[in-house]
CSV table of C-alpha atoms in Angstrom, one decimal:
chain,number,residue,atom,x,y,z
A,117,GLU,CA,-26.8,-6.5,-62.2
A,118,ALA,CA,-24.4,-6.7,-59.3
A,119,GLY,CA,-24.1,-3.7,-57.1
A,120,VAL,CA,-21.1,-1.9,-55.6
A,121,ALA,CA,-19.1,-4.3,-53.5
A,122,GLN,CA,-17.0,-3.3,-50.5
A,123,SER,CA,-14.9,-5.1,-48.0
A,124,PRO,CA,-14.4,-5.5,-45.1
A,125,ARG,CA,-17.8,-4.5,-43.7
A,126,TYR,CA,-16.4,-3.8,-40.2
A,127,LYS,CA,-12.9,-3.1,-39.0
A,128,ILE,CA,-11.6,-2.2,-35.5
A,129,ILE,CA,-8.0,-1.0,-35.2
A,130,GLU,CA,-5.9,0.9,-32.7
A,131,LYS,CA,-4.8,4.5,-33.3
A,132,ARG,CA,-1.6,4.8,-35.3
A,133,GLN,CA,-2.2,1.5,-37.1
A,134,SER,CA,-2.9,1.3,-40.8
A,135,VAL,CA,-6.0,0.0,-42.6
A,136,ALA,CA,-7.1,-0.5,-46.1
A,137,PHE,CA,-10.6,-0.7,-47.7
A,138,TRP,CA,-11.5,-2.3,-51.0
A,139,CYS,CA,-14.2,-1.3,-53.5
A,140,ASN,CA,-15.4,-3.0,-56.7
A,141,PRO,CA,-17.8,-0.7,-58.7
A,142,ILE,CA,-20.7,-1.7,-60.9
A,143,SER,CA,-19.4,-3.1,-64.2
A,144,GLY,CA,-19.1,-0.3,-66.8
A,145,HIS,CA,-19.1,2.6,-64.3
A,146,ALA,CA,-16.1,4.7,-65.1
A,147,THR,CA,-16.5,7.1,-62.1
A,148,LEU,CA,-15.7,5.9,-58.6
A,149,TYR,CA,-16.1,7.9,-55.3
A,150,TRP,CA,-15.0,7.4,-51.8
A,151,TYR,CA,-17.0,9.1,-49.0
A,152,GLN,CA,-16.5,9.4,-45.3
A,153,GLN,CA,-19.6,9.4,-43.2
A,154,ILE,CA,-19.1,10.3,-39.5
A,155,LEU,CA,-21.9,9.3,-37.2
A,156,GLY,CA,-24.8,11.8,-37.4
A,157,GLN,CA,-23.6,13.5,-40.5
A,158,GLY,CA,-24.0,13.2,-44.2
A,159,PRO,CA,-21.4,11.6,-46.4
A,160,LYS,CA,-18.4,13.8,-47.3
A,161,LEU,CA,-16.5,13.2,-50.6
A,162,LEU,CA,-12.9,12.2,-50.0
A,163,ILE,CA,-11.8,11.4,-53.6
A,164,GLN,CA,-13.3,10.9,-57.0
A,165,PHE,CA,-11.8,8.9,-59.8
A,166,GLN,CA,-12.7,8.8,-63.5
A,167,ASN,CA,-11.2,5.6,-64.9
A,168,ASN,CA,-7.8,5.5,-63.1
A,169,GLY,CA,-7.3,9.3,-62.9
A,170,VAL,CA,-8.1,11.5,-60.0
A,171,VAL,CA,-10.9,14.1,-60.6
A,172,ASP,CA,-11.2,15.6,-57.1
A,173,ASP,CA,-9.2,14.9,-54.0
A,174,SER,CA,-9.6,18.3,-52.4
A,175,GLN,CA,-11.0,16.9,-49.1
A,176,LEU,CA,-8.7,14.0,-48.8
A,177,PRO,CA,-6.3,14.3,-45.8
A,178,LYS,CA,-3.3,13.5,-47.9
A,179,ASP,CA,-0.9,13.2,-44.9
A,180,ARG,CA,-2.6,10.0,-43.9
A,181,PHE,CA,-5.1,9.0,-46.5
A,182,SER,CA,-4.2,7.6,-49.9
A,183,ALA,CA,-6.3,6.0,-52.6
A,184,GLU,CA,-5.7,4.3,-55.9
A,185,ARG,CA,-7.7,2.8,-58.7
A,186,LEU,CA,-5.4,0.6,-60.8
A,187,LYS,CA,-6.7,-0.4,-64.2
A,188,GLY,CA,-9.7,1.8,-63.8
A,189,VAL,CA,-11.8,-0.8,-62.0
A,190,ASP,CA,-11.3,-1.7,-58.3
A,191,SER,CA,-10.1,0.8,-55.8
A,192,THR,CA,-8.4,0.8,-52.4
A,193,LEU,CA,-8.5,3.5,-49.8
A,194,LYS,CA,-5.7,3.4,-47.1
A,195,ILE,CA,-5.3,5.2,-43.8
A,196,GLN,CA,-1.9,5.3,-42.3
A,197,PRO,CA,-1.6,6.1,-39.4
A,198,ALA,CA,-5.2,6.1,-38.2
A,199,LYS,CA,-6.5,8.6,-35.7
A,200,LEU,CA,-9.5,8.4,-33.4
A,201,GLU,CA,-11.4,11.0,-35.5
A,202,ASP,CA,-11.1,8.6,-38.5
A,203,SER,CA,-13.8,6.5,-36.9
A,204,ALA,CA,-16.6,6.5,-39.5
A,205,VAL,CA,-18.3,4.6,-42.2
A,206,TYR,CA,-16.4,4.7,-45.5
A,207,LEU,CA,-18.7,4.5,-48.5
A,208,CYS,CA,-17.8,3.7,-52.1
A,209,ALA,CA,-20.0,4.7,-54.9
A,210,SER,CA,-19.9,4.5,-58.7
A,211,SER,CA,-21.6,6.1,-61.7
A,212,LEU,CA,-21.6,6.2,-65.5
A,213,VAL,CA,-19.8,9.0,-67.4
A,214,GLY,CA,-21.7,11.4,-69.6
A,215,GLY,CA,-25.4,12.2,-70.0
A,216,PRO,CA,-28.2,12.3,-67.4
A,217,SER,CA,-27.4,8.8,-66.1
A,218,SER,CA,-24.0,10.1,-64.9
A,219,TYR,CA,-25.7,12.1,-62.2
A,220,GLU,CA,-26.9,9.0,-60.4
A,221,GLN,CA,-24.5,7.4,-57.9
A,222,TYR,CA,-24.8,3.9,-56.7
A,223,PHE,CA,-23.5,3.2,-53.2
A,224,GLY,CA,-21.9,0.1,-51.7
A,225,PRO,CA,-22.8,-1.1,-48.1
A,226,GLY,CA,-19.9,0.7,-46.6
A,227,THR,CA,-17.1,-0.2,-44.2
A,228,ARG,CA,-17.6,0.8,-40.6
A,229,LEU,CA,-14.2,1.7,-39.1
A,230,THR,CA,-13.7,2.0,-35.3
A,231,VAL,CA,-10.4,3.4,-34.1
A,232,THR,CA,-9.6,2.8,-30.5
B,221,ALA,CA,-19.5,26.7,-52.1
B,222,GLN,CA,-22.8,24.9,-52.2
B,223,THR,CA,-24.5,24.0,-48.9
B,224,VAL,CA,-27.5,21.8,-48.1
B,225,THR,CA,-29.5,22.2,-45.0
B,226,GLN,CA,-31.9,19.8,-43.4
B,227,SER,CA,-33.3,21.5,-40.3
B,228,GLN,CA,-35.3,18.6,-38.9
B,229,PRO,CA,-33.0,16.0,-37.4
B,230,GLU,CA,-35.7,13.5,-36.6
B,231,MET,CA,-39.4,12.9,-37.4
B,232,SER,CA,-41.9,10.1,-36.7
B,233,VAL,CA,-45.1,9.2,-38.4
B,234,GLN,CA,-47.8,6.6,-38.2
B,235,GLU,CA,-48.1,4.0,-40.8
B,236,ALA,CA,-50.3,5.0,-43.8
B,237,GLU,CA,-49.9,8.7,-43.0
B,238,THR,CA,-48.2,11.3,-45.2
B,239,VAL,CA,-45.0,13.0,-44.1
B,240,THR,CA,-42.9,15.9,-45.6
B,241,LEU,CA,-39.2,16.2,-45.2
B,242,SER,CA,-37.7,19.6,-45.8
B,243,CYS,CA,-34.4,20.7,-47.4
B,244,THR,CA,-33.0,24.0,-48.4
B,245,TYR,CA,-29.8,24.7,-50.4
B,246,ASP,CA,-27.6,27.5,-51.4
B,247,THR,CA,-26.0,27.9,-54.8
B,248,SER,CA,-25.2,30.5,-57.4
B,249,GLU,CA,-25.5,28.0,-60.2
B,250,SER,CA,-28.5,27.8,-62.5
B,251,ASN,CA,-28.2,24.3,-63.7
B,252,TYR,CA,-28.0,21.5,-61.1
B,253,TYR,CA,-29.5,18.4,-59.8
B,254,LEU,CA,-31.2,17.7,-56.5
B,255,PHE,CA,-31.6,14.2,-54.9
B,256,TRP,CA,-33.1,12.5,-52.0
B,257,TYR,CA,-31.3,9.4,-50.8
B,258,LYS,CA,-32.5,6.9,-48.3
B,259,GLN,CA,-30.2,5.0,-45.9
B,260,PRO,CA,-31.9,2.2,-44.1
B,261,PRO,CA,-30.3,0.7,-40.9
B,262,SER,CA,-28.4,-1.7,-43.1
B,263,ARG,CA,-26.4,1.3,-44.3
B,264,GLN,CA,-26.8,0.9,-48.1
B,265,MET,CA,-27.6,4.3,-49.5
B,266,ILE,CA,-30.4,4.2,-52.1
B,267,LEU,CA,-31.5,6.9,-54.5
B,268,VAL,CA,-35.2,7.8,-53.9
B,269,ILE,CA,-35.9,10.6,-56.3
B,270,ARG,CA,-34.1,13.1,-58.6
B,271,GLN,CA,-35.0,16.6,-59.7
B,272,GLU,CA,-33.4,18.5,-62.6
B,273,ALA,CA,-33.3,22.2,-61.8
B,274,TYR,CA,-34.3,23.2,-65.4
B,275,LYS,CA,-37.5,21.2,-65.1
B,276,GLN,CA,-40.5,23.0,-63.7
B,277,GLN,CA,-42.5,19.8,-63.1
B,278,ASN,CA,-42.0,18.2,-59.8
B,279,ALA,CA,-40.6,14.7,-59.9
B,280,THR,CA,-42.7,11.8,-58.7
B,281,GLU,CA,-41.8,8.2,-58.0
B,282,ASN,CA,-44.7,6.1,-56.8
B,283,ARG,CA,-45.4,7.2,-53.2
B,284,PHE,CA,-42.5,9.7,-53.3
B,285,SER,CA,-42.9,13.2,-54.7
B,286,VAL,CA,-41.0,16.5,-54.4
B,287,ASN,CA,-41.9,20.1,-54.0
B,288,PHE,CA,-39.2,22.0,-55.8
B,289,GLN,CA,-39.2,25.8,-55.4
B,290,LYS,CA,-36.2,27.0,-57.3
B,291,ALA,CA,-36.5,30.7,-56.4
B,292,ALA,CA,-36.8,29.8,-52.7
B,293,LYS,CA,-34.1,27.1,-53.1
B,294,SER,CA,-36.3,24.6,-51.4
B,295,PHE,CA,-36.6,20.9,-52.1
B,296,SER,CA,-38.9,19.0,-49.9
B,297,LEU,CA,-39.8,15.3,-50.1
B,298,LYS,CA,-43.4,14.0,-49.5
B,299,ILE,CA,-43.9,10.4,-48.6
B,300,SER,CA,-47.5,9.3,-49.0
B,301,ASP,CA,-49.0,6.2,-47.4
B,302,SER,CA,-45.9,5.7,-45.2
B,303,GLN,CA,-44.8,2.1,-44.7
B,304,LEU,CA,-42.7,0.5,-42.0
B,305,GLY,CA,-39.9,0.0,-44.6
B,306,ASP,CA,-39.7,3.7,-45.1
B,307,THR,CA,-37.9,3.9,-41.7
B,308,ALA,CA,-34.4,5.2,-42.5
B,309,MET,CA,-32.1,8.2,-42.6
B,310,TYR,CA,-33.0,10.5,-45.5
B,311,PHE,CA,-30.4,12.7,-47.1
B,312,CYS,CA,-31.0,15.7,-49.4
B,313,ALA,CA,-28.1,16.2,-51.9
B,314,PHE,CA,-27.0,18.7,-54.5
B,315,LYS,CA,-24.9,18.2,-57.6
B,316,GLY,CA,-23.9,21.1,-59.8
B,317,GLY,CA,-21.3,21.7,-62.4
B,318,SER,CA,-18.4,20.6,-60.2
B,319,GLU,CA,-19.8,17.0,-60.3
B,320,LYS,CA,-19.4,16.8,-56.5
B,321,LEU,CA,-22.4,15.5,-54.6
B,322,VAL,CA,-23.0,17.6,-51.5
B,323,PHE,CA,-25.1,16.1,-48.8
B,324,GLY,CA,-27.1,17.5,-46.0
B,325,LYS,CA,-26.8,16.2,-42.4
B,326,GLY,CA,-29.7,13.9,-42.8
B,327,MET,CA,-33.0,13.3,-41.1
B,328,LYS,CA,-34.1,10.2,-39.2
B,329,LEU,CA,-37.6,9.1,-40.1
B,330,THR,CA,-39.4,6.5,-38.0
B,331,VAL,CA,-42.6,5.0,-39.2
B,332,ASN,CA,-44.6,3.5,-36.4
B,333,PRO,CA,-47.2,0.7,-36.7
């Protein structure tokens, strides 16, 4: 079974530029998560989708971050304009819906973003 | 709001020894799940072990076991017979009724040959 795919793996941009990350979850996983992991900290949830609807985006800085999940499969996370403090690893995860299996999240390799 | 605390930022252990990673959490919920995730230097987060709060029996997965103390809100991970491949960041995480996974800050474990 293929895991969660993310691209790009690394990205370096200047502040005020825009950037987009892509995630393809495990086939059949209806729930998709985007996390931000700043160096030395645990991941912080930015947004959670179930199919193509948003379940939780309470910690997403909506003035500069946006995310979408068209057709309930792939997802993109965009930052525009980027700030220095956005430097982090952006992790995508997916899980099933319903039952005990829904509590296990499977993570992708992440995208390391450096804003200069 | 739930919080997860990992008070030890870093530990090292010799190969084949046993090590215990500590985690405490705070919640007013009675039904929840606790997890230990491992993040090797390659950055892919991997689930190590899961504990359901309603289960009294501590979870075990091969060399990994937990000591779950619900009243004390403590959830420690024991790694037996440590291997070089266990070197990684370890994150304790909580998931309650809100479905949101809340992580601790992590602990860097180094297994030395």
